[in-house]
Coordinates of N, CA and C in Angstrom, one line a residue:
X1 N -21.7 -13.4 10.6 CA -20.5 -13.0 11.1 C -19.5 -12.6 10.0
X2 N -19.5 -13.6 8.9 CA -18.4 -13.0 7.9 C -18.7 -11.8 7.2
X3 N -20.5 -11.7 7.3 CA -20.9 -10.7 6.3 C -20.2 -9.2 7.6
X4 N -20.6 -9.5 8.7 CA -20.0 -8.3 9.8 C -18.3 -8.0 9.1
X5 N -17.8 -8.9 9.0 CA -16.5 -8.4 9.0 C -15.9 -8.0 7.9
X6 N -16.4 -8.4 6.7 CA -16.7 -8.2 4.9 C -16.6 -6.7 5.3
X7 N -18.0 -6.1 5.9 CA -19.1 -5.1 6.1 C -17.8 -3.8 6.5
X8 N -17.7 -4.4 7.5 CA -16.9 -3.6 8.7 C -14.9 -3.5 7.9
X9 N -14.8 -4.0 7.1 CA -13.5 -4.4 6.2 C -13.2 -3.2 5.1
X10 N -14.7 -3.0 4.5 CA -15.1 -1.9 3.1 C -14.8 -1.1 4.0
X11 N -15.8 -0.7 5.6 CA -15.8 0.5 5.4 C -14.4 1.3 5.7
X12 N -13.4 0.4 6.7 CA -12.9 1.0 7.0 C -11.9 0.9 5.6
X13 N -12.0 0.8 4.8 CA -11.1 1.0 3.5 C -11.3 2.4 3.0
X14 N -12.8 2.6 2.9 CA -13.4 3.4 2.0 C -13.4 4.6 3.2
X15 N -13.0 4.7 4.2 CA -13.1 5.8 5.0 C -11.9 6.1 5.1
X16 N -10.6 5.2 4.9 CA -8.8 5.7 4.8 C -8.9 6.3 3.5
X17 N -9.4 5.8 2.3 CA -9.7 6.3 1.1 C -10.3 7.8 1.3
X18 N -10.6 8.3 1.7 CA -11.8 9.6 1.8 C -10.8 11.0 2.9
X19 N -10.1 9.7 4.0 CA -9.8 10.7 4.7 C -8.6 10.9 4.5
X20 N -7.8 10.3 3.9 CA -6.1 10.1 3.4 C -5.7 11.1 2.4
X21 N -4.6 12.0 2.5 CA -4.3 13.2 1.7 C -3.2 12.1 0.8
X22 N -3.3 12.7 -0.1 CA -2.6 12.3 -1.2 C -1.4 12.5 -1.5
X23 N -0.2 12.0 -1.8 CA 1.2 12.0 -1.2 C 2.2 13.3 -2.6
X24 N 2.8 14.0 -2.0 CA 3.3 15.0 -3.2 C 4.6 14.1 -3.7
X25 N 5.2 14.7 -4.7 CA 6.1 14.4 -5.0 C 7.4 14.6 -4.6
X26 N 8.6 14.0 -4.0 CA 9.6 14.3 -3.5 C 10.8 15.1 -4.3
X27 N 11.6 15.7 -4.1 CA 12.5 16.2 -4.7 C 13.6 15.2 -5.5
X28 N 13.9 15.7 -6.1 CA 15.1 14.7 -6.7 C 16.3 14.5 -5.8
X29 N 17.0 15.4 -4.8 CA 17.9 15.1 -4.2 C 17.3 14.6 -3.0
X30 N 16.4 14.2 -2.9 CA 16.4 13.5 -1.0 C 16.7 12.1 -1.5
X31 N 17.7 11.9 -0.1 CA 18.1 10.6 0.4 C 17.2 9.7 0.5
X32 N 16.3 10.1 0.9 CA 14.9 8.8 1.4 C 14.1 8.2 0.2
X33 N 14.4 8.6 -1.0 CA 13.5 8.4 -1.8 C 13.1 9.3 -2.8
X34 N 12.0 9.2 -3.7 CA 11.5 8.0 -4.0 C 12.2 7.3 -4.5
X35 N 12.1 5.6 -4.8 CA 12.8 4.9 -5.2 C 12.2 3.3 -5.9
X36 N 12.2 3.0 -7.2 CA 11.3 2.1 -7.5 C 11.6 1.0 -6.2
X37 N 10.1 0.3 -5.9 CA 9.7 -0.7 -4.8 C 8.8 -1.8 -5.9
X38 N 9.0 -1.5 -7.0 CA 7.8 -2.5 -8.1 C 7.6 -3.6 -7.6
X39 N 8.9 -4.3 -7.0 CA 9.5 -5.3 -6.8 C 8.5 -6.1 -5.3
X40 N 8.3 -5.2 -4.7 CA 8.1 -5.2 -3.4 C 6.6 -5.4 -3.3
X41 N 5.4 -5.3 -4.5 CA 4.7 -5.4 -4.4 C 3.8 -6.7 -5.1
X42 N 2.5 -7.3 -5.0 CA 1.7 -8.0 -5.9 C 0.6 -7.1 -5.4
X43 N -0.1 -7.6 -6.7 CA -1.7 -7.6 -6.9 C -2.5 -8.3 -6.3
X44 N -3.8 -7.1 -5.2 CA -4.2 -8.4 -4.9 C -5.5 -9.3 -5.1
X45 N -5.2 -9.2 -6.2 CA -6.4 -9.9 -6.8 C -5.3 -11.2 -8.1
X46 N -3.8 -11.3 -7.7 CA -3.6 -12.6 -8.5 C -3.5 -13.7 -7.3
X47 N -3.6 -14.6 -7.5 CA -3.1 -15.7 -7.0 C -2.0 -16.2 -5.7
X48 N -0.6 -15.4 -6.8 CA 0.4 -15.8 -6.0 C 0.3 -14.7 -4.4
X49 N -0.4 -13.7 -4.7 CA -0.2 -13.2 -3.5 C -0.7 -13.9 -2.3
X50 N -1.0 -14.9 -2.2 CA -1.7 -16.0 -1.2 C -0.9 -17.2 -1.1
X51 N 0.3 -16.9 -1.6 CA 1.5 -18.2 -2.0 C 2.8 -17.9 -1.8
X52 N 2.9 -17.9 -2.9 CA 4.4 -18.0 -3.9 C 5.0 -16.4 -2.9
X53 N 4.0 -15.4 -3.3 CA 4.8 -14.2 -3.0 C 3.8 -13.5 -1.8
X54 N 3.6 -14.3 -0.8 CA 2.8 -13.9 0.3 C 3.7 -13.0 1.2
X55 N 5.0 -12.6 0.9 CA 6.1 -11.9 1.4 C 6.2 -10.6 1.3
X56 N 4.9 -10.4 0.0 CA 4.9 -8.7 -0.4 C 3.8 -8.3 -0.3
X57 N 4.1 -6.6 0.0 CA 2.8 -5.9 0.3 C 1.5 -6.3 -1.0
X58 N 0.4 -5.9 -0.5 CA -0.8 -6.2 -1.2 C -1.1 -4.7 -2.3
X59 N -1.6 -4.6 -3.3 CA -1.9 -3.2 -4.3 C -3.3 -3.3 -4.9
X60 N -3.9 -2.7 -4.8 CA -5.0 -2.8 -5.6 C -5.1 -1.0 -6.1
X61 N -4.9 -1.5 -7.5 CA -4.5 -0.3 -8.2 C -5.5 -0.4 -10.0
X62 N -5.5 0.6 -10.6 CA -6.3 0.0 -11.9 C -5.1 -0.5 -12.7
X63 N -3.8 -0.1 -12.0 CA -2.4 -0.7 -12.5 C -2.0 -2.1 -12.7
X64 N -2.5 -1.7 -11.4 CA -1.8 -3.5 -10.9 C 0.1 -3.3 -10.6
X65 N 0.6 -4.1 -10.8 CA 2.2 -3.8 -10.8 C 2.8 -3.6 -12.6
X66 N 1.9 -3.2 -13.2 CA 2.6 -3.0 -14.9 C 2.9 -1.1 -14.4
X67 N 2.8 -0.8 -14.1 CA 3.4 0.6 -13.8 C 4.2 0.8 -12.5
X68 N 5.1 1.4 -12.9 CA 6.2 1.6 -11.9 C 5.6 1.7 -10.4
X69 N 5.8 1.6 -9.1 CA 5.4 2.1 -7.9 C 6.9 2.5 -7.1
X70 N 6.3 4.0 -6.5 CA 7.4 4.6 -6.1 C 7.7 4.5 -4.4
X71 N 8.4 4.6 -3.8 CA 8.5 4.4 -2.4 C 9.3 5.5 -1.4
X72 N 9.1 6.1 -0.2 CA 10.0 7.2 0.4 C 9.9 6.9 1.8
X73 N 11.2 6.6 2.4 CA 10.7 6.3 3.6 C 11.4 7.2 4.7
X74 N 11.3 7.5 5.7 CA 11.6 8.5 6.7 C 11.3 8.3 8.0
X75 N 12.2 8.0 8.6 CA 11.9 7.9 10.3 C 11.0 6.9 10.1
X76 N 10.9 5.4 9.7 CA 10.0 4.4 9.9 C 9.0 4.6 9.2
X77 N 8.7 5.7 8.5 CA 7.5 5.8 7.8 C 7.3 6.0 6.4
X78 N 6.4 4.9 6.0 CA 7.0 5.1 4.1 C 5.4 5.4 3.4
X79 N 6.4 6.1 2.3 CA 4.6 6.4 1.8 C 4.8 6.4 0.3
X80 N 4.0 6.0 -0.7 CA 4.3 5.6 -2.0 C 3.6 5.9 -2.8
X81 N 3.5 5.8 -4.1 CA 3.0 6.5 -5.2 C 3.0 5.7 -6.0
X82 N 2.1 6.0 -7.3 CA 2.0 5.4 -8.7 C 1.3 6.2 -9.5
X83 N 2.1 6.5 -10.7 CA 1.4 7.3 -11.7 C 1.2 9.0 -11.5
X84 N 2.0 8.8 -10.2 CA 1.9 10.6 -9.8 C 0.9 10.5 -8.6
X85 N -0.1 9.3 -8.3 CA -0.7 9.7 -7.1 C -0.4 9.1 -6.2
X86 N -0.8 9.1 -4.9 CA -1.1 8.9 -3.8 C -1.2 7.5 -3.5
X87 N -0.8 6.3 -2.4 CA -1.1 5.0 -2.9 C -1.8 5.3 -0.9
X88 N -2.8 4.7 -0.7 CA -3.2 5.1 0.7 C -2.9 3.2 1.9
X89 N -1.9 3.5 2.5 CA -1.5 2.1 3.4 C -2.8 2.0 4.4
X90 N -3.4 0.8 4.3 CA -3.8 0.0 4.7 C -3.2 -1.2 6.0
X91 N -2.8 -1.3 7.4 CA -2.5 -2.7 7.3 C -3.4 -3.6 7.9
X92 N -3.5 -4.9 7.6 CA -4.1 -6.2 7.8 C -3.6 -7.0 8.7
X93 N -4.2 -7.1 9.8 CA -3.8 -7.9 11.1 C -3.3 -9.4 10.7
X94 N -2.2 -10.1 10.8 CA -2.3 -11.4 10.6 C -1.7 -11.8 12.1
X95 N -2.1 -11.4 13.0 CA -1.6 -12.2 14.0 C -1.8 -12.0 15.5
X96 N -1.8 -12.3 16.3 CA -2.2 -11.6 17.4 C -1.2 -10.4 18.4
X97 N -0.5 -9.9 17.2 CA 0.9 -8.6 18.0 C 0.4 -7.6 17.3
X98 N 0.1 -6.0 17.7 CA 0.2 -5.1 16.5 C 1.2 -5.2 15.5
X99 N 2.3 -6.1 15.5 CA 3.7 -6.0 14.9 C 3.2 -7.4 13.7
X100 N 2.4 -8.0 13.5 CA 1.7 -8.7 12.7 C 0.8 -8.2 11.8
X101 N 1.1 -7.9 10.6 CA 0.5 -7.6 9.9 C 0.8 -7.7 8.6
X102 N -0.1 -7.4 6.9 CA 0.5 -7.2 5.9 C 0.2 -6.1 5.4
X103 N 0.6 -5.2 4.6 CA 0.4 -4.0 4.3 C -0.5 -4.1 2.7
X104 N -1.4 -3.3 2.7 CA -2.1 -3.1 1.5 C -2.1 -2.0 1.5
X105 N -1.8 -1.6 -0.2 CA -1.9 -0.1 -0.6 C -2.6 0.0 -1.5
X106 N -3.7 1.0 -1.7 CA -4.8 1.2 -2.5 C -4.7 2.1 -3.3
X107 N -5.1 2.5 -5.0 CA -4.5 3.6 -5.2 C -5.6 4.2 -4.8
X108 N -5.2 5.7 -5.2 CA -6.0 7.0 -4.8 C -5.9 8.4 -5.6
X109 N -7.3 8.0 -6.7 CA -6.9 8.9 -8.0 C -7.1 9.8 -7.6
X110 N -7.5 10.8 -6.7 CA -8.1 12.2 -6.4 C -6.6 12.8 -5.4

């Protein structure tokens, strides 16, 4: 059963990964953004993201949070960057509402 959902976990990562266009860069005068969110994120492969700072979105990046991450949001919908590319949202059910969830952003060097 865990291996099913491991299984079933990759692919649907690795298929937002593939089918996800890659986010451009915003102008300098828009209101919406971008706007450093560094703050807003952990890595999820430390620790505290399972603790201390279980409050912020998840990154799995070759960055990690040592490089800036950028954020734009628009009519409810935000989309972010690092290092110039694309970061692709992910979200993770934690609860039984669609409105339960945590957000994971993957980068996306292509």
């Amino acid at each position: 059963m865990l291996k099913k959902i491991l299984a079933t976990t990759a692919l649907t990562i690795g298929g937002a990964l593939l089918l996800a266009p890659t986010a451009s860069a915003a102008p300098e005068d828009n209101p919406f953004g971008p706007q450093d969110w560094t703050d807003y994120f952990v890595s999820a492969f430390d620790p505290a993201a399972y603790s201390s700072a279980s409050d912020r979105s998840l990154i799995i990046s070759p960055f990690g949070t040592s490089l800036q991450i950028d954020c734009s949001s628009f009519h409810a919908r935000t989309w972010c960057t690092q290092n110039g590319r694309g970061l692709t949202q992910v979200r993770i059910p934690t609860g039984s509402s669609e409105w339960d969830y945590r957000t994971l952003f993957v980068y996306n060097p292509f």
